[in-house]
Amino acid sequence: MKKPVAIMICFFLFTGCEQVSKSIKDTFQPKVDTIAVEKQQIPDPVPYDAAVERQIEDAQRLVETVLEKHTKAHVQYIEGKNTDFLTNEKKLNRAEEALKKLPQYLGKEIFIYSSIHFYNEGKIRVMLQHPQNPEYIDNYVYENETWSDPEQLSVKDNIRSRLISLQKISFTNVAKAASVYNEKIKQIEGAEPITGIYISVWDNNLRWSPASINGSRERYSIELNQNGTLKKFERE
């Protein structure tokens, strides 16, 4: 008789423990309303526009191509070849005048597309609207005080909003911008000297970059006016 009683006592103890354990779990791990979660997590479908998707993909490919070529060329930079190009107004002006004198652009207005990059070792990279066909874009490189032959690029998006006349961009303003950057860099502990400046074009207006300066302890945002003078500088 003792054996069956003992078995029954163990059984009730076991089931009692199970219930207690379940109660504890239910208290600290309440059941989730899966239907409500699914409703919250599933966003409304976004209409698919094939034309817009193609434009985005084409723009991404173009940027990746140009950046890849820029990276490969810029990695070859040798410290000893630093010419302080960014702060030298005479050299910057000479590069601009040489661009205006390219045979294909003589007597024509030059339009910069998307961006123009300046490097302290004396190099410039820029994409220009084709002098004959306004729907075409060519890439040019200035190096050793000479402009390269045009490199054809495939651009399929609407380029008009990314164009700005060279008349609105004076290369000597890069020297003003470089002076501003260098002055602010000296004020920030651990900030690296600037080796490149670029101007991007959005809605037919230009923006200077870099737009921030990183130090070892702090990060500052910086914004320049169209002519390369300081507009805003503040800690992020």
Short mmCIF file of N, CA and C in Angstrom, two decimals, residues 122-197:
data_model
loop_
_atom_site.label_atom_id
_atom_site.label_comp_id
_atom_site.label_asym_id
_atom_site.label_seq_id
_atom_site.Cartn_x
_atom_site.Cartn_y
_atom_site.Cartn_z
N GLY A 122 47.64 67.71 -57.20
CA GLY A 122 47.57 68.40 -58.49
C GLY A 122 46.64 67.77 -59.50
N LYS A 123 45.73 66.94 -59.03
CA LYS A 123 44.81 66.23 -59.94
C LYS A 123 43.38 66.73 -59.78
N ILE A 124 42.65 66.74 -60.90
CA ILE A 124 41.23 67.10 -60.89
C ILE A 124 40.49 66.05 -61.71
N ARG A 125 39.32 65.67 -61.23
CA ARG A 125 38.43 64.78 -61.98
C ARG A 125 37.08 65.46 -62.12
N VAL A 126 36.55 65.48 -63.34
CA VAL A 126 35.28 66.16 -63.56
C VAL A 126 34.52 65.49 -64.70
N MET A 127 33.19 65.50 -64.60
CA MET A 127 32.34 65.01 -65.68
C MET A 127 31.67 66.23 -66.33
N LEU A 128 31.74 66.29 -67.65
CA LEU A 128 31.23 67.44 -68.39
C LEU A 128 30.17 67.02 -69.39
N GLN A 129 29.23 67.91 -69.61
CA GLN A 129 28.24 67.69 -70.66
C GLN A 129 28.93 67.77 -72.01
N HIS A 130 28.58 66.86 -72.89
CA HIS A 130 29.20 66.81 -74.22
C HIS A 130 28.95 68.13 -74.96
N PRO A 131 29.97 68.65 -75.66
CA PRO A 131 29.81 69.95 -76.33
C PRO A 131 28.83 69.94 -77.50
N GLN A 132 28.58 68.76 -78.08
CA GLN A 132 27.68 68.67 -79.23
C GLN A 132 26.32 68.10 -78.84
N ASN A 133 26.33 66.98 -78.14
CA ASN A 133 25.08 66.32 -77.76
C ASN A 133 24.83 66.54 -76.27
N PRO A 134 23.83 67.34 -75.89
CA PRO A 134 23.59 67.66 -74.48
C PRO A 134 23.16 66.47 -73.63
N GLU A 135 22.82 65.34 -74.26
CA GLU A 135 22.40 64.16 -73.51
C GLU A 135 23.58 63.27 -73.14
N TYR A 136 24.79 63.60 -73.63
CA TYR A 136 25.98 62.79 -73.37
C TYR A 136 26.83 63.44 -72.29
N ILE A 137 27.56 62.57 -71.56
CA ILE A 137 28.47 63.02 -70.51
C ILE A 137 29.83 62.37 -70.74
N ASP A 138 30.90 63.17 -70.57
CA ASP A 138 32.27 62.67 -70.69
C ASP A 138 33.05 62.94 -69.41
N ASN A 139 33.98 62.07 -69.10
CA ASN A 139 34.83 62.21 -67.93
C ASN A 139 36.20 62.75 -68.34
N TYR A 140 36.71 63.71 -67.58
CA TYR A 140 38.03 64.30 -67.85
C TYR A 140 38.89 64.26 -66.60
N VAL A 141 40.20 64.13 -66.81
CA VAL A 141 41.16 64.13 -65.71
C VAL A 141 42.25 65.15 -66.00
N TYR A 142 42.54 65.97 -65.01
CA TYR A 142 43.63 66.95 -65.10
C TYR A 142 44.79 66.43 -64.27
N GLU A 143 45.92 66.22 -64.92
CA GLU A 143 47.09 65.67 -64.24
C GLU A 143 48.34 66.14 -64.96
N ASN A 144 49.38 66.48 -64.18
CA ASN A 144 50.62 67.02 -64.76
C ASN A 144 50.33 68.24 -65.62
N GLU A 145 49.38 69.05 -65.15
CA GLU A 145 49.00 70.31 -65.79
C GLU A 145 48.46 70.12 -67.21
N THR A 146 47.85 68.97 -67.45
CA THR A 146 47.28 68.68 -68.77
C THR A 146 45.94 67.97 -68.60
N TRP A 147 44.96 68.35 -69.42
CA TRP A 147 43.65 67.69 -69.41
C TRP A 147 43.68 66.48 -70.33
N SER A 148 43.10 65.39 -69.89
CA SER A 148 43.06 64.15 -70.67
C SER A 148 42.05 64.27 -71.81
N ASP A 149 42.09 63.29 -72.68
CA ASP A 149 41.04 63.17 -73.70
C ASP A 149 39.76 62.75 -73.00
N PRO A 150 38.62 63.06 -73.61
CA PRO A 150 37.35 62.68 -72.95
C PRO A 150 37.13 61.17 -72.91
N GLU A 151 36.61 60.71 -71.80
CA GLU A 151 36.23 59.31 -71.65
C GLU A 151 34.70 59.23 -71.65
N GLN A 152 34.15 58.50 -72.57
CA GLN A 152 32.69 58.42 -72.70
C GLN A 152 32.08 57.68 -71.52
N LEU A 153 30.98 58.24 -71.01
CA LEU A 153 30.23 57.61 -69.93
C LEU A 153 28.80 57.36 -70.39
N SER A 154 28.21 56.33 -69.83
CA SER A 154 26.82 56.00 -70.16
C SER A 154 25.92 56.53 -69.05
N VAL A 155 25.18 57.58 -69.36
CA VAL A 155 24.27 58.19 -68.39
C VAL A 155 22.87 58.17 -68.97
N LYS A 156 21.95 57.52 -68.26
CA LYS A 156 20.59 57.36 -68.79
C LYS A 156 19.53 58.13 -68.01
N ASP A 157 19.94 58.77 -66.89
CA ASP A 157 18.94 59.52 -66.14
C ASP A 157 18.79 60.93 -66.69
N ASN A 158 17.87 61.69 -66.11
CA ASN A 158 17.67 63.07 -66.52
C ASN A 158 18.81 63.91 -65.94
N ILE A 159 19.73 64.33 -66.78
CA ILE A 159 20.95 64.97 -66.30
C ILE A 159 20.79 66.46 -66.03
N ARG A 160 19.70 67.04 -66.45
CA ARG A 160 19.59 68.51 -66.42
C ARG A 160 19.64 69.08 -65.00
N SER A 161 19.08 68.37 -64.02
CA SER A 161 19.08 68.88 -62.65
C SER A 161 20.45 68.74 -61.98
N ARG A 162 21.37 67.99 -62.62
CA ARG A 162 22.70 67.78 -62.06
C ARG A 162 23.77 68.57 -62.82
N LEU A 163 23.34 69.59 -63.55
CA LEU A 163 24.28 70.40 -64.33
C LEU A 163 24.46 71.78 -63.69
N ILE A 164 25.68 72.31 -63.81
CA ILE A 164 25.94 73.68 -63.39
C ILE A 164 27.01 74.26 -64.30
N SER A 165 26.84 75.51 -64.67
CA SER A 165 27.78 76.15 -65.58
C SER A 165 29.12 76.38 -64.90
N LEU A 166 30.19 76.22 -65.66
CA LEU A 166 31.53 76.49 -65.14
C LEU A 166 31.66 77.96 -64.72
N GLN A 167 30.83 78.81 -65.32
CA GLN A 167 30.85 80.23 -64.97
C GLN A 167 30.47 80.47 -63.51
N LYS A 168 29.77 79.51 -62.90
CA LYS A 168 29.36 79.64 -61.50
C LYS A 168 30.34 78.97 -60.54
N ILE A 169 31.36 78.35 -61.10
CA ILE A 169 32.37 77.68 -60.26
C ILE A 169 33.75 78.21 -60.64
N SER A 170 34.32 78.98 -59.76
CA SER A 170 35.69 79.44 -59.97
C SER A 170 36.64 78.49 -59.25
N PHE A 171 37.60 77.95 -59.99
CA PHE A 171 38.54 77.01 -59.37
C PHE A 171 39.31 77.67 -58.22
N THR A 172 39.53 78.97 -58.30
CA THR A 172 40.28 79.64 -57.22
C THR A 172 39.50 79.64 -55.91
N ASN A 173 38.18 79.43 -55.97
CA ASN A 173 37.39 79.33 -54.73
C ASN A 173 37.75 78.08 -53.94
N VAL A 174 38.35 77.11 -54.62
CA VAL A 174 38.81 75.90 -53.92
C VAL A 174 39.89 76.27 -52.90
N ALA A 175 40.73 77.24 -53.26
CA ALA A 175 41.77 77.68 -52.32
C ALA A 175 41.14 78.32 -51.09
N LYS A 176 40.05 79.07 -51.28
CA LYS A 176 39.35 79.65 -50.13
C LYS A 176 38.78 78.54 -49.24
N ALA A 177 38.16 77.57 -49.90
CA ALA A 177 37.57 76.45 -49.15
C ALA A 177 38.65 75.68 -48.40
N ALA A 178 39.78 75.43 -49.05
CA ALA A 178 40.87 74.68 -48.40
C ALA A 178 41.40 75.43 -47.19
N SER A 179 41.48 76.75 -47.29
CA SER A 179 41.95 77.54 -46.15
C SER A 179 41.00 77.43 -44.97
N VAL A 180 39.69 77.44 -45.28
CA VAL A 180 38.68 77.30 -44.22
C VAL A 180 38.81 75.93 -43.55
N TYR A 181 38.88 74.87 -44.37
CA TYR A 181 39.02 73.52 -43.83
C TYR A 181 40.27 73.41 -42.96
N ASN A 182 41.40 73.90 -43.47
CA ASN A 182 42.67 73.79 -42.73
C ASN A 182 42.61 74.54 -41.41
N GLU A 183 41.98 75.70 -41.41
CA GLU A 183 41.86 76.49 -40.18
C GLU A 183 41.05 75.75 -39.12
N LYS A 184 39.94 75.14 -39.55
CA LYS A 184 39.09 74.42 -38.61
C LYS A 184 39.72 73.11 -38.14
N ILE A 185 40.45 72.48 -39.01
CA ILE A 185 41.13 71.22 -38.66
C ILE A 185 42.14 71.45 -37.54
N LYS A 186 42.81 72.59 -37.57
CA LYS A 186 43.79 72.91 -36.53
C LYS A 186 43.13 73.05 -35.16
N GLN A 187 41.84 73.36 -35.15
CA GLN A 187 41.13 73.57 -33.90
C GLN A 187 40.58 72.27 -33.30
N ILE A 188 40.67 71.18 -34.06
CA ILE A 188 40.06 69.92 -33.63
C ILE A 188 41.15 68.89 -33.35
N GLU A 189 41.20 68.42 -32.14
CA GLU A 189 42.22 67.44 -31.74
C GLU A 189 42.09 66.15 -32.54
N GLY A 190 43.19 65.73 -33.14
CA GLY A 190 43.22 64.46 -33.85
C GLY A 190 42.68 64.51 -35.27
N ALA A 191 42.27 65.67 -35.76
CA ALA A 191 41.75 65.78 -37.13
C ALA A 191 42.88 65.67 -38.14
N GLU A 192 42.62 64.95 -39.23
CA GLU A 192 43.64 64.71 -40.26
C GLU A 192 43.65 65.86 -41.27
N PRO A 193 44.82 66.21 -41.80
CA PRO A 193 44.90 67.25 -42.84
C PRO A 193 44.07 66.87 -44.06
N ILE A 194 43.51 67.83 -44.71
CA ILE A 194 42.66 67.57 -45.86
C ILE A 194 43.52 67.34 -47.11
N THR A 195 43.18 66.33 -47.87
CA THR A 195 43.93 66.02 -49.10
C THR A 195 43.06 66.12 -50.35
N GLY A 196 41.77 66.33 -50.16
CA GLY A 196 40.87 66.43 -51.32
C GLY A 196 39.62 67.20 -50.99
N ILE A 197 39.12 67.93 -51.98
CA ILE A 197 37.87 68.67 -51.86
C ILE A 197 37.04 68.37 -53.09
#
